[in-house]
Amino acid sequence: MTSPVRCAIYTRKSSEEGLEQGFNTLDAQYESCAAYVASQKHEGWKLVRDRYDDGGFSGGNTDRPALQRLLAEVDAGRVSMIVVYKIDRLTRSLADFARLVERLEAKGCSFVSVTQAFNTSTSMGRLTLNVLLSFAQFEREVAGERIRDKIAASKKRGLWMGGTLPLGYDRHPDPRAQVLVVNDAEAATVRLIFDLYEQAGCLRALTEEVQRRGLRSKAREGRDGREIGNRPLGRGQLHYLLTNPVYRGRTRHGGADHEGQHPAIIDEDQWSRVQALLQQKSGRGRGAQAAARDPAPLTGKLVDETGDRLTPTHTAKGTRRYRYYVSNRMISGPPDPQGWRLPAASLKAQVAEAVRAQLARALAGHTLLAVPDLSKHEQFAAALIDLVQPAAASDAARRGRLLDLVESGTVGRETTALQLRRSGLAALLGVDPAEISDTALSITAPTSIRRRGVEARLVIGERPRDPDPKLVAALARAHRWLNAIRAGRDIAGLARADGISEGCLRVHLQLALLAPAIQKAILDGTQPEGLTLNRLTRPELPSDWQAQSRRAGIRPA
């Protein structure tokens, strides 16, 4: 008996045009595929009840709800055959198709195109399929170029080509007219925001005043009928609004502004005053004093291991403010347990120390210049004397100067790579930027990171010796107890003398029996980050030195 083949039909249409009709192209595709499945009934083909229709989605990627739902069914083993009208309904990307085929094969699922018969088990069949997909991809790319050219030409003529409607404007009642019309009530809000910014003089104060007045973003309706927007305006939204040329009656495309066909809401004089004020406020000071005052000198310079920007943020508790650098996706997206939140003070100190050590090595090794010149050593030593001293990274002013040299960097779990500013180092040394060596500008340092909940502690470079006073005192006390016991004292008497319970004494007494390598690391201050008394003694400390080393995270000697 032939085993049943559970078939799912997938249909797609790139645009939403015509989908409102009672019988549209998705229905036509489905009927053709259903008839094909019925003709294969003798092979055990059976159509599943659910439909997988993506109306208004491009085949240029696989980010389509029905396709993702279908692939989930394939992964669950509930679909063993995907039926499409044409192969380009599934995808128009050769790379996506290769990944889809690999995913389907892993689950024992096949696919069939009812109008394009080919056998992918032969080399000729695979060649035919690849040619078809190549033409499909070519067609998509040509169509994309054509659409981009049309959008560019239309925007140059000042037409509205779609997208999120700006606050203050609505679409023209005639859908054929690609022009914005003024929404009088919202336009008044826009003018008020421009007026408030001129009065407040800064975005922070404007944001507070706008929120105090309850001004909200434009409300609009999503594809599924849900209301989108109509939320309190944030700082980023207000900055975008204040710099949007739509409000001065112009359109923007490719970095250039064009005369628009819609009326302006803000006159040229006010627009110019606001832009000048924004430009004046956005200027970030340079120099040692400015660097020392800057609470977030690494803004825009560092990314985490995934390439996500590390963005400054802070929390407040009472009168204290705690600053962090966090993976940007933790701010702009849903919670991500893999995102980083690094204490800002620690990160700045670690990066500054890495830069200081690099400058010290380059100065001592005469590698600051691409062509070493020993006659300039004294000049360089005098220029760097404040920055290469061991305490430079812990001094706020010098730390600011060190961080100002950083151009970019990637902080990884095992390695941190930093790139210094060529012009900044050249100015510091008093030489031409072209004379600076590339090796002096590149820093690669080992990194260790330890998580504490959502927060992570980072150590860049060699970990400094940092004896834990609590661990050292506990170790000394355990040896004192052990010597006393060997001298004939009993545990109960020792516990009474130290004012602790016998049970606590027995637990902490184990520290005297730690492997020599662990005791040495505790006394030297080179124990792993996070090694605590509780971690060492709970549960009961194993007597085997190898097992102790594994628990402590210290290699046996």
Coordinates of C-alpha atoms in Angstrom, one line a residue:
M1 CA 0.0 0.0 0.0
T2 CA 1.3 3.5 -0.9
S3 CA 2.1 5.6 2.1
P4 CA 0.1 8.9 2.1
V5 CA 1.9 12.1 0.9
R6 CA 0.6 15.1 2.8
C7 CA 0.5 17.9 0.2
A8 CA 0.4 21.7 1.0
I9 CA -0.3 24.3 -1.7
Y10 CA 1.6 27.5 -1.5
T11 CA 0.5 30.6 -3.5
R12 CA 1.9 34.1 -3.7
K13 CA 1.3 37.4 -5.4
S14 CA 3.7 40.3 -5.3
S15 CA 1.2 43.1 -5.1
E16 CA -2.2 43.5 -3.4
E17 CA -3.8 44.7 -6.6
G18 CA -6.9 42.6 -7.4
L19 CA -6.8 40.6 -4.2
E20 CA -10.1 42.1 -3.1
Q21 CA -11.9 40.3 -5.9
G22 CA -14.0 37.3 -5.1
F23 CA -11.8 35.0 -7.2
N24 CA -8.3 36.3 -7.5
T25 CA -5.0 35.0 -8.7
L26 CA -4.3 33.2 -5.4
D27 CA -7.5 31.3 -5.9
A28 CA -6.6 30.5 -9.5
Q29 CA -3.2 29.2 -8.4
Y30 CA -4.7 27.1 -5.6
E31 CA -7.3 25.5 -7.9
S32 CA -4.7 24.5 -10.5
C33 CA -2.5 23.0 -7.7
A34 CA -5.4 21.2 -6.1
A35 CA -6.4 19.7 -9.5
Y36 CA -2.8 18.4 -9.9
V37 CA -2.8 16.9 -6.4
A38 CA -6.1 15.2 -7.2
S39 CA -4.6 13.7 -10.3
Q40 CA -1.9 12.1 -8.2
K41 CA -4.3 10.4 -5.8
H42 CA -3.2 7.0 -7.0
E43 CA 0.3 7.9 -5.7
G44 CA -1.1 8.5 -2.3
W45 CA -1.1 12.3 -2.5
K46 CA -3.5 13.9 0.0
L47 CA -4.2 17.7 0.3
V48 CA -3.9 19.2 3.7
R49 CA -6.8 21.4 4.9
D50 CA -4.9 24.6 5.6
R51 CA -4.1 27.1 2.8
Y52 CA -0.8 29.0 2.6
D53 CA -1.4 32.3 0.7
D54 CA 0.9 35.3 0.7
G55 CA -0.8 38.1 -1.0
G56 CA 1.2 41.3 -1.5
F57 CA 4.6 39.8 -0.6
S58 CA 7.7 39.9 -2.8
G59 CA 9.5 36.7 -3.8
G60 CA 12.9 38.4 -3.2
N61 CA 13.1 37.1 0.3
T62 CA 11.5 34.5 2.5
D63 CA 10.1 36.9 5.1
R64 CA 6.5 36.0 4.3
P65 CA 4.0 34.9 7.0
A66 CA 2.3 32.0 5.1
L67 CA 5.7 30.6 3.9
Q68 CA 7.1 30.7 7.4
R69 CA 4.0 29.0 8.7
L70 CA 4.3 26.3 6.0
L71 CA 8.0 25.8 6.8
A72 CA 7.1 25.4 10.4
E73 CA 4.7 22.6 9.4
V74 CA 7.5 21.0 7.3
D75 CA 9.8 21.1 10.3
A76 CA 7.2 19.5 12.4
G77 CA 6.8 16.6 9.9
R78 CA 3.2 17.4 9.0
V79 CA 3.8 18.3 5.4
S80 CA 5.8 16.1 3.0
M81 CA 5.1 17.8 -0.4
I82 CA 4.8 21.5 -1.3
V83 CA 2.9 22.2 -4.5
V84 CA 3.3 25.6 -6.3
Y85 CA 1.9 26.9 -9.6
K86 CA 5.4 28.1 -10.7
I87 CA 8.7 27.8 -9.0
D88 CA 9.0 31.6 -8.8
R89 CA 6.0 31.6 -6.5
L90 CA 8.2 29.9 -3.9
T91 CA 11.2 32.3 -4.3
R92 CA 12.9 34.5 -6.9
S93 CA 16.3 34.3 -5.2
L94 CA 18.7 31.5 -6.2
A95 CA 20.4 31.7 -2.7
D96 CA 17.1 31.5 -0.9
F97 CA 16.0 28.5 -3.1
A98 CA 19.2 26.6 -2.2
R99 CA 18.6 27.2 1.5
L100 CA 14.9 26.1 1.1
V101 CA 15.9 22.9 -0.7
E102 CA 18.4 22.1 1.9
R103 CA 15.8 22.6 4.7
L104 CA 13.2 20.6 2.9
E105 CA 15.6 17.7 2.2
A106 CA 16.6 17.6 5.9
K107 CA 12.9 16.9 6.7
G108 CA 12.2 14.6 3.8
C109 CA 9.9 17.1 2.1
S110 CA 9.7 17.5 -1.7
F111 CA 8.2 20.2 -3.8
V112 CA 6.6 20.2 -7.3
S113 CA 5.7 23.0 -9.7
V114 CA 2.6 22.0 -11.6
T115 CA 3.4 24.1 -14.8
Q116 CA 7.1 23.4 -14.9
A117 CA 7.9 19.7 -15.0
F118 CA 11.5 18.8 -14.2
N119 CA 13.3 16.1 -12.3
T120 CA 15.8 17.4 -9.9
S121 CA 17.3 13.9 -9.3
T122 CA 19.2 14.3 -12.6
S123 CA 21.9 16.8 -13.5
M124 CA 19.9 18.1 -16.5
G125 CA 16.9 18.7 -14.2
R126 CA 19.0 20.6 -11.7
L127 CA 20.5 22.7 -14.5
T128 CA 17.0 23.5 -15.9
L129 CA 15.9 24.5 -12.4
N130 CA 18.9 26.7 -11.8
V131 CA 18.4 28.4 -15.2
L132 CA 14.7 29.1 -14.4
L133 CA 15.6 30.6 -11.0
S134 CA 18.4 32.7 -12.5
F135 CA 15.9 34.2 -14.9
A136 CA 13.4 34.7 -12.1
Q137 CA 16.1 36.5 -10.0
F138 CA 17.1 38.6 -13.0
E139 CA 13.5 39.6 -13.6
R140 CA 13.1 40.6 -10.0
E141 CA 16.3 42.7 -10.1
V142 CA 15.3 44.4 -13.3
A143 CA 11.9 45.2 -11.9
G144 CA 13.5 46.6 -8.8
E145 CA 15.8 48.9 -10.8
R146 CA 12.8 50.0 -12.8
I147 CA 10.8 50.8 -9.7
R148 CA 13.7 52.7 -8.1
D149 CA 14.2 54.8 -11.2
K150 CA 10.5 55.6 -11.2
I151 CA 10.5 56.6 -7.6
A152 CA 13.6 58.8 -8.1
A153 CA 12.0 60.6 -11.1
S154 CA 8.8 61.1 -9.2
K155 CA 10.5 62.5 -6.2
K156 CA 12.4 64.9 -8.3
R157 CA 9.0 66.2 -9.5
G158 CA 8.0 66.6 -5.9
L159 CA 5.4 63.8 -5.8
W160 CA 4.6 61.8 -2.7
M161 CA 5.7 58.2 -3.4
G162 CA 4.3 56.5 -0.3
G163 CA 5.8 55.5 3.0
T164 CA 4.8 56.6 6.5
L165 CA 2.7 59.7 6.4
P166 CA 4.3 62.7 8.2
L167 CA 2.4 64.3 11.1
G168 CA 0.6 67.3 9.6
Y169 CA -0.3 65.7 6.2
D170 CA -2.8 63.3 4.7
R171 CA -3.0 61.5 1.3
H172 CA -4.9 63.3 -1.4
P173 CA -8.5 62.1 -1.5
D174 CA -7.9 61.2 -5.2
P175 CA -5.7 58.0 -5.1
R176 CA -4.3 58.9 -8.5
A177 CA -2.9 62.2 -7.3
Q178 CA 0.4 61.5 -5.6
V179 CA 0.3 64.7 -3.6
L180 CA 0.1 65.4 0.2
V181 CA -2.6 67.6 1.5
V182 CA -2.4 69.5 4.8
N183 CA -4.2 68.2 7.9
D184 CA -5.1 71.4 9.6
A185 CA -5.3 70.0 13.2
E186 CA -2.0 68.1 12.9
A187 CA -0.3 71.1 11.1
A188 CA -1.1 73.2 14.2
T189 CA 0.7 70.6 16.3
V190 CA 3.8 70.7 14.0
R191 CA 4.0 74.5 14.2
L192 CA 3.6 74.3 18.0
I193 CA 6.5 71.8 18.2
F194 CA 8.8 74.1 16.1
D195 CA 7.8 77.1 18.3
L196 CA 8.5 75.1 21.4
Y197 CA 11.9 74.1 20.2
E198 CA 12.9 77.7 19.6
Q199 CA 11.7 78.5 23.1
A200 CA 13.3 75.5 24.8
G201 CA 16.6 75.5 22.8
C202 CA 17.3 71.8 23.3
L203 CA 15.7 68.5 22.5
R204 CA 15.5 67.2 26.1
A205 CA 13.5 70.2 27.3
L206 CA 11.4 70.0 24.1
T207 CA 10.6 66.3 24.7
E208 CA 9.6 67.0 28.3
E209 CA 7.3 69.9 27.3
V210 CA 5.8 67.9 24.4
Q211 CA 5.0 65.0 26.7
R212 CA 3.7 67.3 29.4
R213 CA 1.3 68.7 26.8
G214 CA 0.3 65.2 25.7
L215 CA 1.2 65.7 22.0
R216 CA 1.2 62.4 20.2
S217 CA 2.4 60.9 16.9
K218 CA 0.2 60.5 13.9
A219 CA -2.4 57.7 14.1
R220 CA -2.7 55.4 11.1
E221 CA -4.2 52.1 10.3
G222 CA -2.1 49.0 9.7
R223 CA -2.6 46.2 7.1
D224 CA -4.5 44.2 9.7
G225 CA -6.7 47.1 10.7
R226 CA -4.9 47.8 13.9
E227 CA -4.2 51.4 14.9
I228 CA -0.5 52.2 14.6
G229 CA 1.1 55.3 16.1
N230 CA -0.8 57.8 18.3
R231 CA 1.9 57.5 21.0
P232 CA 3.8 60.1 23.0
L233 CA 6.5 61.7 20.8
G234 CA 10.1 60.7 21.8
R235 CA 13.3 62.6 21.4
G236 CA 14.3 60.7 18.2
Q237 CA 10.9 61.3 16.6
L238 CA 11.0 65.0 17.5
H239 CA 14.5 65.4 15.9
Y240 CA 13.3 63.6 12.8
L241 CA 10.3 65.9 12.6
L242 CA 12.4 69.1 13.1
T243 CA 14.7 68.1 10.2
N244 CA 12.1 66.7 7.8
P245 CA 12.1 68.9 4.7
V246 CA 8.5 67.9 3.9
Y247 CA 7.5 70.7 6.3
R248 CA 9.1 73.3 4.2
G249 CA 7.3 72.0 1.1
R250 CA 10.1 69.9 -0.3
T251 CA 10.9 66.2 -0.8
R252 CA 14.1 64.4 -0.2
H253 CA 15.7 61.6 -2.2
G254 CA 19.2 60.3 -2.2
G255 CA 20.4 63.1 0.1
A256 CA 19.1 65.9 -2.2
D257 CA 16.0 68.0 -1.6
H258 CA 13.6 68.8 -4.4
E259 CA 10.7 71.3 -4.7
G260 CA 7.6 69.5 -3.6
Q261 CA 4.0 69.8 -5.0
H262 CA 2.5 69.9 -1.5
P263 CA 2.1 73.2 0.6
A264 CA 4.7 74.0 3.3
I265 CA 3.7 74.1 7.0
I266 CA 6.8 75.9 8.2
D267 CA 8.0 79.1 6.6
E268 CA 11.6 79.4 5.4
D269 CA 12.7 81.8 8.1
Q270 CA 11.6 79.5 11.0
W271 CA 13.0 76.5 9.2
S272 CA 16.4 78.1 8.9
R273 CA 16.4 79.3 12.5
V274 CA 15.6 75.8 13.8
Q275 CA 18.2 74.1 11.6
A276 CA 20.8 76.6 12.8
L277 CA 19.9 75.9 16.4
L278 CA 20.0 72.2 15.9
Q279 CA 23.4 72.4 14.3
Q280 CA 24.7 74.6 17.1
K281 CA 23.5 72.2 19.8
S282 CA 24.8 69.1 18.0
G283 CA 28.4 70.2 18.0
R284 CA 30.4 68.1 20.4
G285 CA 33.4 69.8 21.8
R286 CA 36.9 68.5 21.3
G287 CA 40.0 68.7 23.4
A288 CA 41.0 67.4 26.8
Q289 CA 38.5 69.3 28.9
A290 CA 35.6 68.4 26.6
A291 CA 36.7 64.8 26.5
A292 CA 36.9 64.7 30.3
R293 CA 33.4 66.1 30.6
D294 CA 31.9 63.9 28.0
P295 CA 29.9 61.2 30.0
A296 CA 29.8 58.9 27.0
P297 CA 33.1 59.3 25.0
L298 CA 32.7 55.9 23.3
T299 CA 29.4 56.8 21.7
G300 CA 29.2 55.5 18.1
K301 CA 32.7 53.9 18.4
L302 CA 32.1 50.3 19.7
V303 CA 30.1 47.4 18.5
D304 CA 29.5 44.0 20.2
E305 CA 30.4 40.6 18.9
T306 CA 27.3 40.6 16.6
G307 CA 28.2 44.0 15.1
D308 CA 25.4 45.7 17.1
R309 CA 26.3 49.2 18.2
L310 CA 27.0 49.6 22.0
T311 CA 24.8 52.5 22.9
P312 CA 25.1 54.6 26.1
T313 CA 22.2 54.6 28.5
H314 CA 21.6 55.1 32.2
T315 CA 19.3 54.3 35.0
A316 CA 18.7 56.4 38.1
K317 CA 18.2 55.3 41.7
G318 CA 17.6 58.1 44.1
T319 CA 20.1 60.8 43.3
R320 CA 22.6 58.4 41.8
R321 CA 22.8 57.8 38.0
Y322 CA 24.2 54.4 36.8
R323 CA 25.6 54.6 33.2
Y324 CA 25.9 51.6 30.9
Y325 CA 26.7 50.7 27.3
V326 CA 24.2 48.3 25.9
S327 CA 23.7 46.5 22.7
N328 CA 21.4 48.7 20.6
R329 CA 18.9 45.9 20.0
M330 CA 18.1 45.9 23.7
I331 CA 16.9 49.5 23.3
S332 CA 15.2 49.4 20.0
G333 CA 13.9 45.9 19.9
P334 CA 12.4 43.2 22.2
P335 CA 14.3 41.8 25.1
D336 CA 17.4 39.8 24.0
P337 CA 19.1 37.6 26.6
Q338 CA 22.2 37.6 24.4
G339 CA 22.5 41.4 24.4
W340 CA 25.2 43.0 26.4
R341 CA 24.9 45.6 29.2
L342 CA 28.3 46.8 30.3
P343 CA 28.9 49.2 33.2
A344 CA 30.2 52.4 31.5
A345 CA 32.8 53.2 34.1
S346 CA 34.4 49.8 33.8
L347 CA 34.3 49.7 30.0
K348 CA 35.9 53.2 29.7
A349 CA 38.6 52.3 32.1
Q350 CA 39.3 49.0 30.3
V351 CA 39.5 50.6 26.9
A352 CA 41.6 53.5 28.1
E353 CA 44.0 51.1 29.7
A354 CA 44.3 49.1 26.5
V355 CA 45.1 52.4 24.6
R356 CA 47.6 53.4 27.3
A357 CA 49.4 50.1 27.1
Q358 CA 49.5 50.3 23.3
L359 CA 51.0 53.7 23.4
A360 CA 53.6 52.7 26.0
R361 CA 54.6 49.6 24.0
A362 CA 54.9 51.6 20.7
L363 CA 56.9 54.3 22.5
A364 CA 59.3 51.8 24.1
G365 CA 59.6 49.8 20.9
H366 CA 60.0 52.8 18.6
T367 CA 57.1 51.6 16.5
L368 CA 55.0 54.8 16.5
L369 CA 56.2 55.8 13.0
A370 CA 56.1 53.7 9.9
V371 CA 59.8 54.5 9.5
P372 CA 61.4 54.5 12.9
D373 CA 63.3 57.8 13.7
L374 CA 65.2 57.6 17.0
S375 CA 66.0 61.3 16.9
K376 CA 62.3 62.0 17.6
H377 CA 62.1 59.7 20.6
E378 CA 62.5 62.4 23.2
Q379 CA 59.8 64.5 21.4
F380 CA 57.4 61.6 21.5
A381 CA 58.2 60.7 25.1
A382 CA 57.5 64.3 26.1
A383 CA 54.2 64.3 24.1
L384 CA 53.0 61.0 25.7
I385 CA 54.5 61.3 29.2
D386 CA 51.1 62.0 30.8
L387 CA 49.3 59.2 28.8
V388 CA 51.6 56.3 29.2
Q389 CA 52.0 56.3 33.0
P390 CA 50.3 53.4 34.7
A391 CA 47.8 55.6 36.5
A392 CA 46.7 57.4 33.3
A393 CA 43.6 55.3 32.7
S394 CA 42.3 56.0 36.2
D395 CA 42.6 59.8 36.0
A396 CA 39.5 61.3 34.4
A397 CA 41.2 64.0 32.3
R398 CA 43.9 61.6 30.9
R399 CA 41.3 58.8 30.5
G400 CA 39.3 61.2 28.4
R401 CA 42.3 62.0 26.2
L402 CA 43.0 58.3 25.7
L403 CA 39.4 57.5 24.8
D404 CA 39.3 60.5 22.4
L405 CA 42.0 58.6 20.3
V406 CA 39.7 55.6 19.7
E407 CA 38.1 55.6 16.3
S408 CA 36.3 52.3 16.3
G409 CA 36.3 48.9 18.0
T410 CA 34.7 45.5 18.3
V411 CA 34.3 44.0 21.8
G412 CA 34.2 40.2 21.6
R413 CA 34.0 37.5 24.2
E414 CA 37.6 36.5 23.7
T415 CA 39.2 39.3 21.8
T416 CA 38.8 43.1 21.6
A417 CA 40.0 45.0 18.5
L418 CA 40.4 48.7 18.7
Q419 CA 41.4 51.2 15.9
L420 CA 43.0 54.5 16.9
R421 CA 42.5 57.8 15.0
R422 CA 45.5 58.4 12.8
S423 CA 44.9 62.2 12.7
G424 CA 44.5 62.3 16.5
L425 CA 47.7 60.4 17.3
A426 CA 49.6 62.4 14.6
A427 CA 48.4 65.7 16.2
L428 CA 49.5 64.5 19.6
L429 CA 53.0 63.6 18.4
G430 CA 53.3 66.6 16.1
V431 CA 54.0 64.7 12.9
D432 CA 52.3 64.2 9.6
P433 CA 49.5 61.6 9.7
A434 CA 51.1 59.7 6.9
E435 CA 54.1 59.0 9.1
I436 CA 52.1 57.1 11.7
S437 CA 52.6 53.3 11.4
D438 CA 49.5 51.1 11.0
T439 CA 50.6 48.7 13.7
A440 CA 50.6 51.6 16.3
L441 CA 46.9 52.3 15.4
S442 CA 45.6 48.7 15.7
I443 CA 45.1 47.1 19.1
T444 CA 44.1 43.5 19.7
A445 CA 43.7 42.4 23.3
P446 CA 42.4 39.2 24.9
T447 CA 39.0 39.7 26.6
S448 CA 37.2 37.8 29.3
I449 CA 33.6 38.5 30.1
R450 CA 31.4 37.3 32.9
R451 CA 27.7 37.7 33.1
R452 CA 25.8 38.7 36.3
G453 CA 22.1 38.4 35.1
V454 CA 21.6 40.9 32.3
E455 CA 24.8 42.8 33.3
A456 CA 28.2 41.7 32.1
R457 CA 31.6 42.5 33.5
L458 CA 34.4 42.9 31.0
V459 CA 38.1 42.6 31.3
I460 CA 40.2 43.7 28.3
G461 CA 43.9 42.6 28.3
E462 CA 45.7 40.8 31.0
R463 CA 43.6 40.7 34.2
P464 CA 45.3 42.8 36.9
R465 CA 46.2 41.1 40.2
D466 CA 43.2 41.8 42.6
P467 CA 43.4 39.8 45.8
D468 CA 40.0 39.3 47.4
P469 CA 40.4 40.4 51.1
K470 CA 37.5 38.1 52.1
L471 CA 39.0 35.1 50.5
V472 CA 42.5 35.8 51.8
A473 CA 41.2 36.2 55.3
A474 CA 39.1 33.0 55.1
L475 CA 42.1 31.1 53.9
A476 CA 44.4 32.4 56.7
R477 CA 41.7 31.6 59.3
A478 CA 41.3 28.1 58.0
H479 CA 45.1 27.5 58.3
R480 CA 45.0 28.9 61.8
W481 CA 42.2 26.5 62.8
L482 CA 44.0 23.5 61.2
N483 CA 47.3 24.3 63.1
A484 CA 45.3 24.6 66.3
I485 CA 43.6 21.2 65.8
R486 CA 47.0 19.6 65.1
A487 CA 48.2 21.1 68.3
G488 CA 45.4 19.4 70.2
R489 CA 42.5 22.0 70.3
D490 CA 39.0 20.7 69.6
I491 CA 36.6 22.2 67.1
A492 CA 33.9 23.1 69.6
G493 CA 36.5 25.2 71.6
L494 CA 37.7 27.0 68.4
A495 CA 34.1 27.8 67.3
R496 CA 33.3 29.3 70.7
A497 CA 36.5 31.3 70.7
D498 CA 35.7 32.8 67.3
G499 CA 32.0 33.2 68.0
I500 CA 30.7 31.0 65.2
S501 CA 28.9 27.7 65.0
E502 CA 30.7 24.4 64.7
G503 CA 29.0 23.7 61.4
C504 CA 30.3 27.0 59.9
L505 CA 33.8 26.3 61.2
R506 CA 33.8 22.8 59.7
V507 CA 32.7 24.2 56.3
H508 CA 35.4 27.0 56.2
L509 CA 38.0 24.7 57.5
Q510 CA 38.0 22.9 54.2
L511 CA 39.8 25.9 52.7
A512 CA 43.1 24.8 54.4
L513 CA 42.9 21.6 52.3
L514 CA 42.6 23.4 49.0
A515 CA 45.0 22.5 46.2
P516 CA 48.2 24.5 46.3
A517 CA 47.5 26.1 42.9
I518 CA 44.2 27.5 44.1
Q519 CA 45.6 28.8 47.4
K520 CA 48.4 30.5 45.4
A521 CA 46.0 32.1 43.0
I522 CA 43.9 33.5 45.9
L523 CA 46.9 35.0 47.6
D524 CA 48.3 36.4 44.4
G525 CA 44.9 37.9 43.4
T526 CA 44.8 36.0 40.1
Q527 CA 41.8 33.9 40.9
P528 CA 39.0 33.8 38.3
E529 CA 36.4 36.6 38.2
G530 CA 33.5 35.6 40.4
L531 CA 35.3 33.0 42.6
T532 CA 33.6 33.5 46.0
L533 CA 33.8 31.8 49.3
N534 CA 30.3 30.3 48.8
R535 CA 31.3 29.0 45.4
L536 CA 34.3 27.2 46.9
T537 CA 32.6 25.7 49.9
R538 CA 29.0 25.0 48.7
P539 CA 28.3 22.1 48.2
E540 CA 31.0 20.4 50.3
L541 CA 34.4 20.8 48.9
P542 CA 35.7 17.7 47.1
S543 CA 38.9 16.2 48.5
D544 CA 40.3 15.5 45.0
W545 CA 42.5 18.4 43.8
Q546 CA 41.5 17.9 40.2
A547 CA 37.9 18.3 41.2
Q548 CA 38.7 21.3 43.3
S549 CA 40.5 22.9 40.3
R550 CA 37.5 22.3 38.0
R551 CA 35.1 24.0 40.5
A552 CA 37.4 27.0 41.0
G553 CA 38.2 27.3 37.4
I554 CA 41.9 27.3 38.0
R555 CA 44.3 25.0 36.2
P556 CA 46.2 22.6 38.5
A557 CA 49.9 23.3 38.8

